[in-house]
């Protein structure tokens, strides 16, 4: 099992550009999540999904979009990137409801200049 | 809305001493409280969790206690070792929203 895999690991984006962060899991987990972690801070939930075809907003969804066409994949799209979106992005998954352990990917470090 | 306060923000201890990190939550419907450890540049990893029907849980040198009346829960690390140095995050999950809310983290440094 590879667990949760995120690509790319690092990326530099110009202001106004768009980008998709990829996340895939091979644990057959139903729930998937996207968090952002700003320097010295905790994790803020951007979007989450309870299963294929179902997505919902978290605490900080503005400027992002997601889709969940398969159980395995949960890509995060940034449209019109802004400097405030410079952060480390973590994807996570859990087998079922939120009260199950969440398994995190290695993160994507994104800089917007 | 939901909120989790975590203290202290930094904690330095001598190897072999104990470390305690405390979190306070506001949502009375919270029912699941995990703790994550994040080493520098790495992913957060679950180290222990507790559910609202239990007051204490132990796993070797790590323990978590929950006081539902006071709405706080704490992480206790005994006999600390240099490899315990990391940032520790608490979180709580509201039964109503089914989403984890994370604390701001505690940077623990264990000096040999």
XYZ file of N, CA and C in Angstrom:
675
model
N 0.832 -1.207 0.000
C 0.000 0.000 0.000
C 0.865 1.254 0.000
N 0.652 2.137 -0.978
C 1.377 3.392 -0.986
C 0.746 4.386 -0.016
N -0.524 4.179 0.342
C -1.203 5.108 1.230
C -1.798 6.270 0.446
N -1.521 7.491 0.907
C -1.995 8.696 0.228
C -0.811 9.315 -0.512
N -0.957 9.487 -1.810
C 0.120 10.025 -2.632
C -0.270 11.372 -3.216
N 0.575 12.354 -3.017
C 0.327 13.689 -3.544
C 1.404 14.076 -4.556
N 0.978 14.715 -5.619
C 1.926 15.293 -6.586
C 1.437 16.665 -7.030
N 2.347 17.615 -7.308
C 3.793 17.482 -7.098
C 4.165 17.709 -5.635
N 5.426 17.567 -5.293
C 5.891 17.847 -3.929
C 6.140 19.336 -3.743
N 6.627 19.970 -4.790
C 6.912 21.403 -4.740
C 6.452 22.024 -6.051
N 6.030 23.285 -5.990
C 5.692 23.998 -7.221
C 5.682 25.490 -6.978
N 6.145 26.218 -7.990
C 6.071 27.675 -7.964
C 5.111 28.104 -9.061
N 4.167 28.939 -8.691
C 3.117 29.371 -9.612
C 3.136 30.895 -9.688
N 2.827 31.426 -10.840
C 2.715 32.877 -10.964
C 1.304 33.331 -10.619
N 1.191 34.538 -10.118
C -0.120 35.110 -9.787
C -1.026 35.045 -11.011
N -2.248 34.570 -10.805
C -3.222 34.509 -11.890
C -3.237 33.186 -12.636
N -2.185 32.367 -12.444
C -2.166 31.061 -13.111
C -3.082 30.085 -12.382
N -3.357 28.968 -13.062
C -4.185 27.918 -12.466
C -3.362 26.645 -12.340
N -3.798 25.781 -11.432
C -3.044 24.555 -11.214
C -3.930 23.530 -10.515
N -3.631 22.261 -10.760
C -4.318 21.175 -10.070
C -3.323 20.389 -9.239
N -3.622 20.245 -7.962
C -2.840 19.387 -7.086
C -3.500 18.014 -7.073
N -2.679 16.996 -7.281
C -3.227 15.639 -7.372
C -3.127 14.905 -6.046
N -4.130 14.092 -5.766
C -4.142 13.241 -4.579
C -4.812 11.923 -4.928
N -4.143 10.837 -4.587
C -4.734 9.528 -4.808
C -4.443 8.633 -3.610
N -5.392 7.758 -3.295
C -5.187 6.824 -2.178
C -5.580 5.413 -2.631
N -4.840 4.431 -2.089
C -5.077 3.041 -2.494
C -5.572 2.191 -1.329
N -6.197 2.836 -0.354
C -6.671 2.128 0.833
C -8.187 1.901 0.791
N -8.823 2.240 -0.309
C -10.266 2.097 -0.476
C -11.039 2.909 0.573
N -10.472 4.073 0.909
C -11.132 4.940 1.872
C -12.240 5.745 1.202
N -13.342 5.910 1.933
C -14.465 6.665 1.385
C -14.275 8.173 1.540
N -13.726 8.577 2.708
C -13.601 9.998 3.001
C -12.228 10.517 2.560
N -12.233 11.693 1.930
C -10.978 12.348 1.575
C -11.075 13.828 1.892
N -9.919 14.436 2.179
C -9.881 15.810 2.676
C -8.717 16.568 2.047
N -8.894 17.857 1.924
C -7.789 18.757 1.581
C -7.648 19.796 2.691
N -6.414 19.927 3.188
C -6.086 20.927 4.204
C -4.988 21.840 3.657
N -4.912 23.034 4.187
C -3.751 23.869 3.986
C -3.133 24.193 5.339
N -1.802 24.302 5.336
C -1.081 24.591 6.565
C -0.150 25.761 6.302
N -0.465 26.889 6.887
C 0.380 28.061 6.764
C 1.494 27.974 7.806
N 2.627 28.652 7.594
C 3.785 28.523 8.495
C 3.422 28.746 9.956
N 3.809 27.796 10.807
C 3.573 27.918 12.241
C 2.131 27.792 12.663
N 1.299 27.303 11.772
C -0.132 27.220 12.083
C -0.621 25.784 11.998
N -1.875 25.621 12.411
C -2.501 24.307 12.300
C -3.052 24.083 10.905
N -3.847 23.053 10.780
C -4.417 22.657 9.503
C -5.825 23.227 9.365
N -6.072 23.815 8.207
C -7.404 24.341 7.922
C -8.031 23.522 6.787
N -9.262 23.091 6.996
C -9.947 22.254 6.013
C -10.454 23.104 4.855
N -10.085 22.699 3.625
C -10.508 23.439 2.428
C -11.785 22.820 1.870
N -11.722 21.550 1.530
C -12.841 20.789 1.001
C -12.718 19.354 1.496
N -13.844 18.652 1.483
C -13.797 17.245 1.795
C -14.837 16.499 0.966
N -14.718 15.171 0.978
C -15.622 14.332 0.197
C -15.920 13.062 0.980
N -17.166 12.684 1.038
C -17.562 11.477 1.768
C -17.717 10.278 0.840
N -17.492 10.496 -0.437
C -17.577 9.393 -1.391
C -17.566 9.946 -2.800
N -17.406 9.047 -3.768
C -17.361 9.457 -5.173
C -18.624 10.240 -5.536
N -18.416 11.380 -6.172
C -19.523 12.214 -6.620
C -20.053 13.188 -5.602
N -19.472 13.166 -4.373
C -19.962 14.038 -3.292
C -18.813 14.859 -2.736
N -18.954 16.187 -2.765
C -17.954 17.063 -2.170
C -18.648 18.143 -1.359
N -17.920 18.709 -0.410
C -18.499 19.769 0.422
C -17.405 20.704 0.893
N -17.800 21.938 1.203
C -16.851 22.958 1.619
C -16.414 22.759 3.053
N -15.160 23.151 3.318
C -14.641 23.187 4.672
C -14.611 24.612 5.189
N -13.587 24.920 5.999
C -13.474 26.250 6.608
C -13.040 27.328 5.633
N -12.151 26.983 4.669
C -11.519 27.981 3.799
C -11.606 27.583 2.334
N -12.793 27.478 1.746
C -12.927 26.978 0.379
C -12.693 28.011 -0.741
N -12.713 29.286 -0.398
C -12.661 30.316 -1.448
C -11.364 30.249 -2.242
N -11.496 30.250 -3.573
C -10.343 30.203 -4.457
C -9.954 28.801 -4.881
N -10.711 27.808 -4.426
C -10.402 26.409 -4.715
C -11.634 25.682 -5.244
N -11.371 24.601 -5.982
C -12.434 23.698 -6.402
C -11.926 22.273 -6.329
N -12.853 21.332 -6.138
C -12.491 19.919 -6.095
C -13.489 19.117 -6.912
N -13.091 17.882 -7.190
C -13.988 16.915 -7.816
C -13.655 15.549 -7.258
N -14.580 14.635 -7.311
C -14.340 13.276 -6.822
C -15.079 12.315 -7.758
N -14.456 12.043 -8.878
C -15.092 11.157 -9.861
C -14.848 9.685 -9.549
N -13.795 9.384 -8.773
C -13.514 8.006 -8.373
C -13.252 7.969 -6.869
N -13.290 6.782 -6.294
C -12.978 6.647 -4.862
C -11.525 7.016 -4.592
N -10.641 6.704 -5.544
C -9.203 6.857 -5.305
C -8.694 8.297 -5.414
N -9.284 9.102 -6.274
C -8.692 10.398 -6.628
C -9.511 11.578 -6.120
N -8.794 12.608 -5.668
C -9.464 13.801 -5.136
C -8.586 15.004 -5.457
N -8.610 15.484 -6.704
C -7.764 16.614 -7.088
C -8.293 17.949 -6.565
N -7.363 18.854 -6.280
C -7.688 20.201 -5.811
C -7.245 21.198 -6.871
N -8.153 22.040 -7.301
C -7.861 22.999 -8.366
C -7.790 24.408 -7.789
N -6.712 25.106 -8.153
C -6.586 26.525 -7.828
C -6.804 27.323 -9.115
N -7.761 28.199 -9.093
C -8.016 29.070 -10.232
C -7.528 30.466 -9.866
N -6.857 31.135 -10.777
C -6.412 32.520 -10.555
C -5.630 32.610 -9.237
N -4.497 31.931 -9.194
C -3.707 31.852 -7.965
C -3.348 33.238 -7.426
N -3.408 33.350 -6.088
C -3.079 34.589 -5.387
C -1.981 34.316 -4.361
N -1.168 35.331 -4.005
C -0.087 35.119 -3.021
C -0.594 34.542 -1.701
N -1.832 34.849 -1.324
C -2.392 34.338 -0.066
C -2.583 32.821 -0.077
N -2.473 32.221 -1.257
C -2.608 30.774 -1.355
C -1.265 30.045 -1.251
N -0.199 30.794 -1.023
C 1.093 30.179 -0.726
C 0.973 29.427 0.587
N 1.238 28.117 0.543
C 1.013 27.287 1.719
C 1.520 25.880 1.436
N 1.430 25.025 2.448
C 1.634 23.600 2.240
C 0.259 22.945 2.246
N -0.005 22.166 1.231
C -1.310 21.525 1.078
C -1.196 20.036 1.379
N -2.056 19.582 2.274
C -2.078 18.167 2.629
C -3.407 17.544 2.233
N -3.316 16.393 1.616
C -4.479 15.566 1.338
C -4.515 14.464 2.387
N -5.697 14.063 2.802
C -5.843 12.993 3.793
C -7.041 12.134 3.423
N -7.077 10.938 3.990
C -8.222 10.067 3.771
C -8.524 9.290 5.043
N -9.776 8.864 5.168
C -10.165 7.994 6.272
C -11.188 6.997 5.746
N -11.291 5.851 6.446
C -12.130 4.779 5.928
C -13.604 5.201 5.882
N -14.059 5.790 6.972
C -15.466 6.180 6.977
C -15.605 7.546 7.610
N -16.440 7.668 8.624
C -16.797 8.973 9.165
C -15.590 9.713 9.745
N -15.804 11.001 10.068
C -14.707 11.827 10.541
C -14.062 11.337 11.817
N -14.714 10.424 12.554
C -14.136 9.950 13.803
C -13.264 8.718 13.603
N -12.777 8.545 12.386
C -11.807 7.499 12.094
C -10.455 8.157 11.820
N -9.349 7.481 12.106
C -8.020 8.072 11.877
C -7.854 8.553 10.450
N -7.310 9.742 10.319
C -7.026 10.280 8.995
C -5.562 10.019 8.651
N -5.345 9.555 7.426
C -3.998 9.275 6.929
C -3.618 10.374 5.949
N -2.472 10.988 6.191
C -2.056 12.130 5.392
C -1.036 11.756 4.326
N -1.063 12.524 3.227
C 0.000 12.454 2.239
C 1.184 13.291 2.695
N 2.235 13.317 1.872
C 3.464 14.033 2.234
C 3.365 15.538 2.018
N 2.309 15.986 1.376
C 2.110 17.418 1.198
C 2.664 17.953 -0.104
N 2.105 19.093 -0.526
C 2.606 19.838 -1.675
C 2.930 21.235 -1.184
N 4.189 21.633 -1.347
C 4.612 22.987 -0.943
C 4.444 23.897 -2.141
N 3.512 24.830 -2.053
C 3.168 25.693 -3.179
C 3.502 27.146 -2.869
N 4.258 27.757 -3.768
C 4.589 29.186 -3.645
C 3.998 29.924 -4.824
N 3.364 31.047 -4.542
C 2.755 31.848 -5.606
C 3.414 33.224 -5.590
N 4.065 33.534 -6.707
C 4.873 34.755 -6.778
C 4.355 35.691 -7.869
N -19.009 29.388 16.663
C -18.558 28.240 15.897
C -17.560 27.400 16.675
N -17.097 26.318 16.065
C -16.154 25.439 16.762
C -14.798 26.124 16.888
N -14.128 25.836 17.991
C -12.826 26.421 18.242
C -12.049 25.487 19.140
N -10.736 25.334 18.871
C -9.870 24.532 19.735
C -8.672 25.395 20.110
N -8.463 25.594 21.383
C -7.306 26.348 21.869
C -6.277 25.368 22.408
N -5.023 25.577 22.026
C -3.958 24.660 22.406
C -2.854 25.429 23.108
N -2.390 24.882 24.240
C -1.328 25.518 25.020
C -0.395 24.454 25.604
N 0.909 24.772 25.734
C 1.540 26.009 25.286
C 1.870 25.952 23.799
N 2.337 27.047 23.236
C 2.724 27.030 21.828
C 4.126 26.429 21.658
N 4.982 26.591 22.667
C 6.293 25.952 22.663
C 6.552 25.359 24.041
N 7.297 24.272 24.052
C 7.583 23.561 25.298
C 8.959 22.939 25.179
N 9.839 23.268 26.118
C 11.183 22.689 26.139
C 11.343 21.887 27.418
N 11.808 20.660 27.279
C 12.002 19.787 28.434
C 13.337 19.083 28.310
N 13.829 18.611 29.452
C 15.052 17.823 29.482
C 14.686 16.368 29.212
N 15.555 15.688 28.520
C 15.325 14.260 28.250
C 15.017 13.519 29.551
N 13.975 12.717 29.515
C 13.576 11.953 30.687
C 12.451 12.602 31.483
N 12.265 13.915 31.284
C 11.163 14.600 31.960
C 9.844 14.303 31.239
N 8.746 14.751 31.844
C 7.424 14.606 31.237
C 7.018 15.893 30.538
N 6.151 15.755 29.558
C 5.604 16.906 28.824
C 4.087 16.788 28.800
N 3.424 17.914 29.003
C 1.961 17.934 28.979
C 1.487 19.065 28.079
N 0.600 18.745 27.170
C 0.005 19.727 26.257
C -1.503 19.669 26.447
N -2.121 20.846 26.535
C -3.541 20.901 26.855
C -4.334 21.595 25.745
N -5.509 21.058 25.475
C -6.411 21.673 24.493
C -7.790 21.860 25.099
N -8.411 22.963 24.746
C -9.758 23.273 25.204
C -10.662 23.438 23.988
N -11.833 22.821 24.040
C -12.750 22.919 22.918
C -14.044 23.580 23.354
N -14.811 24.042 22.369
C -16.008 24.809 22.702
C -17.317 24.093 22.349
N -17.255 23.129 21.436
C -18.473 22.484 20.955
C -18.842 21.308 21.853
N -19.958 21.413 22.526
C -20.357 20.355 23.458
C -20.712 19.054 22.742
N -20.888 19.125 21.410
C -21.193 17.915 20.642
C -19.938 17.177 20.193
N -18.750 17.707 20.521
C -17.508 17.042 20.125
C -17.425 15.664 20.762
N -16.991 14.666 19.967
C -16.978 13.309 20.503
C -15.741 12.507 20.135
N -14.774 13.129 19.449
C -13.569 12.402 19.032
C -12.404 13.375 19.080
N -11.300 12.937 19.726
C -10.193 13.850 19.993
C -8.866 13.176 19.648
N -8.362 13.392 18.436
C -7.073 12.796 18.055
C -5.913 13.749 18.320
N -4.721 13.158 18.452
C -3.484 13.932 18.544
C -2.562 13.503 17.404
N -1.981 14.508 16.734
C -1.082 14.246 15.630
C 0.303 14.791 15.944
N 1.314 14.072 15.467
C 2.705 14.500 15.603
C 3.220 14.835 14.215
N 3.865 15.990 14.082
C 4.408 16.387 12.796
C 5.873 16.773 12.953
N 6.748 15.940 12.406
C 8.167 16.263 12.399
C 8.430 17.273 11.292
N 9.528 17.976 11.395
C 9.838 19.075 10.486
C 9.824 18.612 9.028
N 8.988 19.252 8.222
C 8.914 18.935 6.799
C 8.204 17.643 6.470
N 7.549 17.040 7.469
C 6.895 15.750 7.232
C 5.369 15.878 7.353
N 4.699 14.788 7.102
C 3.246 14.744 7.204
C 2.814 14.604 8.656
N 1.639 15.094 9.021
C 1.102 14.800 10.358
C 0.790 13.307 10.469
N 1.084 12.744 11.638
C 0.800 11.328 11.871
C 0.054 11.167 13.184
N -1.006 10.383 13.136
C -1.797 10.129 14.332
C -0.973 9.342 15.342
N -0.938 9.831 16.591
C -0.219 9.101 17.627
C -1.152 8.492 18.664
N -2.264 9.108 18.912
C -3.235 8.576 19.861
C -4.547 9.336 19.684
N -5.651 8.668 19.978
C -6.936 9.349 19.927
C -7.823 8.840 21.066
N -8.837 9.610 21.406
C -9.752 9.233 22.476
C -11.158 9.640 22.074
N -12.117 8.817 22.471
C -13.516 9.127 22.178
C -14.209 9.587 23.455
N -15.364 10.209 23.303
C -15.993 10.908 24.426
C -16.524 9.965 25.497
N -16.588 8.667 25.220
C -17.088 7.741 26.228
C -15.976 7.182 27.116
N -14.752 7.711 26.953
C -13.596 7.242 27.701
C -12.912 8.438 28.348
N -12.399 8.269 29.580
C -11.747 9.377 30.264
C -10.238 9.427 30.077
N -9.637 8.246 29.786
C -8.189 8.196 29.646
C -7.805 7.040 28.733
N -6.730 7.232 27.999
C -6.211 6.170 27.135
C -4.699 6.251 27.141
N -4.038 5.081 27.216
C -2.579 5.053 27.275
C -2.014 4.170 26.185
N -0.853 4.561 25.686
C -0.127 3.738 24.722
C 1.350 3.941 25.003
N 1.920 3.049 25.791
C 3.323 3.106 26.194
C 3.609 4.432 26.900
N 4.451 5.283 26.333
C 4.820 6.525 27.031
C 3.841 7.661 26.799
N 2.822 7.422 26.014
C 1.865 8.472 25.653
C 0.510 8.175 26.272
N -0.119 9.229 26.802
C -1.467 9.082 27.343
C -2.274 10.318 26.997
N -3.567 10.145 26.889
C -4.466 11.281 26.682
C -5.575 11.192 27.720
N -5.908 12.332 28.311
C -7.006 12.410 29.273
C -8.057 13.371 28.747
N -9.304 13.088 29.071
C -10.422 13.898 28.600
C -11.298 14.282 29.777
N -11.587 15.576 29.903
C -12.503 16.080 30.914
C -13.665 16.738 30.168
N -14.761 16.004 30.015
C -15.883 16.514 29.219
C -16.586 17.679 29.905
N -16.615 17.660 31.226
C -17.284 18.739 31.960
C -16.586 20.071 31.710
N -15.261 20.046 31.798
C -14.474 21.261 31.596
C -14.161 21.499 30.125
N -14.485 20.568 29.273
C -14.214 20.642 27.837
C -12.736 20.827 27.554
N -11.913 19.988 28.171
C -10.509 19.995 27.785
C -9.934 18.589 27.785
N -8.895 18.420 26.984
C -8.195 17.148 26.880
C -6.702 17.418 26.776
N -5.920 16.497 27.286
C -4.475 16.728 27.393
C -3.682 15.526 26.889
N -2.508 15.836 26.345
C -1.548 14.821 25.920
C -0.424 14.785 26.934
N -0.098 13.591 27.411
C 0.974 13.424 28.378
C 2.034 12.512 27.762
N 3.273 12.985 27.731
C 4.386 12.164 27.260
C 5.344 12.006 28.425
N 5.588 10.775 28.831
C 6.518 10.513 29.934
C 7.858 10.051 29.380
N 8.898 10.200 30.214
C 10.258 9.765 29.847
C 10.621 10.243 28.440
N 10.509 11.534 28.227
C 10.716 12.087 26.888
C 12.104 11.774 26.349
N 12.149 11.639 25.023
C 13.390 11.341 24.316
C 13.583 12.377 23.212
N 14.813 12.598 22.753
C 15.040 13.597 21.694
C 14.168 13.370 20.461
N 13.865 12.124 20.150
C 13.033 11.850 18.963
C 11.563 12.219 19.165
N 11.196 12.618 20.374
C 9.850 13.139 20.609
C 9.732 14.592 20.148
N 10.861 15.222 19.842
C 10.857 16.615 19.382
C 10.093 16.714 18.067
N 9.061 17.564 18.065
C 8.179 17.705 16.901
C 7.123 18.750 17.257
N 6.222 18.994 16.304
C 5.041 19.808 16.586
C 3.867 18.861 16.791
N 3.129 19.079 17.867
C 1.983 18.236 18.198
C 0.700 19.048 18.030
N -0.254 18.457 17.342
C -1.549 19.101 17.105
C -2.659 18.289 17.753
N -3.519 18.976 18.476
C -4.750 18.344 18.915
C -5.841 18.665 17.905
N -6.916 17.927 17.969
C -8.067 18.198 17.107
C -9.317 17.678 17.805
N -10.447 18.244 17.440
C -11.698 17.678 17.925
C -12.698 17.604 16.782
N -13.590 16.650 16.893
C -14.566 16.416 15.854
C -15.956 16.580 16.436
N -16.710 17.447 15.793
C -18.074 17.664 16.245
C -18.999 16.619 15.626
N -19.853 16.066 16.448
C -20.833 15.103 15.955
C -21.741 15.764 14.920
N -21.981 17.062 15.098
C -22.902 17.766 14.206
C -22.307 18.008 12.820
N -21.026 18.366 12.756
C -20.428 18.739 11.472
C -19.605 17.612 10.854
N -19.163 16.646 11.656
C -18.322 15.538 11.183
C -17.014 16.028 10.584
N -16.503 17.182 11.026
C -15.235 17.719 10.539
C -14.289 17.920 11.708
N -12.986 17.663 11.444
C -11.969 17.895 12.457
C -11.585 19.366 12.484
N -11.476 19.919 13.696
C -10.952 21.264 13.885
C -9.633 21.102 14.631
N -8.541 21.653 14.048
C -7.214 21.472 14.618
C -6.818 22.652 15.495
N -6.063 22.367 16.548
C -5.415 23.404 17.315
C -4.242 23.977 16.536
N -3.606 25.001 17.086
C -2.529 25.700 16.379
C -1.167 25.049 16.574
N -1.090 24.026 17.398
C 0.147 23.262 17.518
C 1.013 23.669 18.692
N 1.796 22.713 19.177
C 2.788 22.924 20.233
C 4.120 22.385 19.744
N 5.125 23.262 19.732
C 6.455 22.802 19.325
C 7.176 22.288 20.560
N 7.404 20.995 20.612
C 8.090 20.356 21.737
C 9.550 20.125 21.374
N 10.433 20.601 22.245
C 11.864 20.342 22.077
C 12.350 19.573 23.296
N 12.985 18.439 23.061
C 13.540 17.622 24.123
C 15.053 17.704 24.023
N 15.673 18.234 25.071
C 17.125 18.428 25.068
C 17.811 17.259 25.756
N 18.883 16.734 25.107
C 19.589 15.580 25.697
C 20.272 15.964 27.008
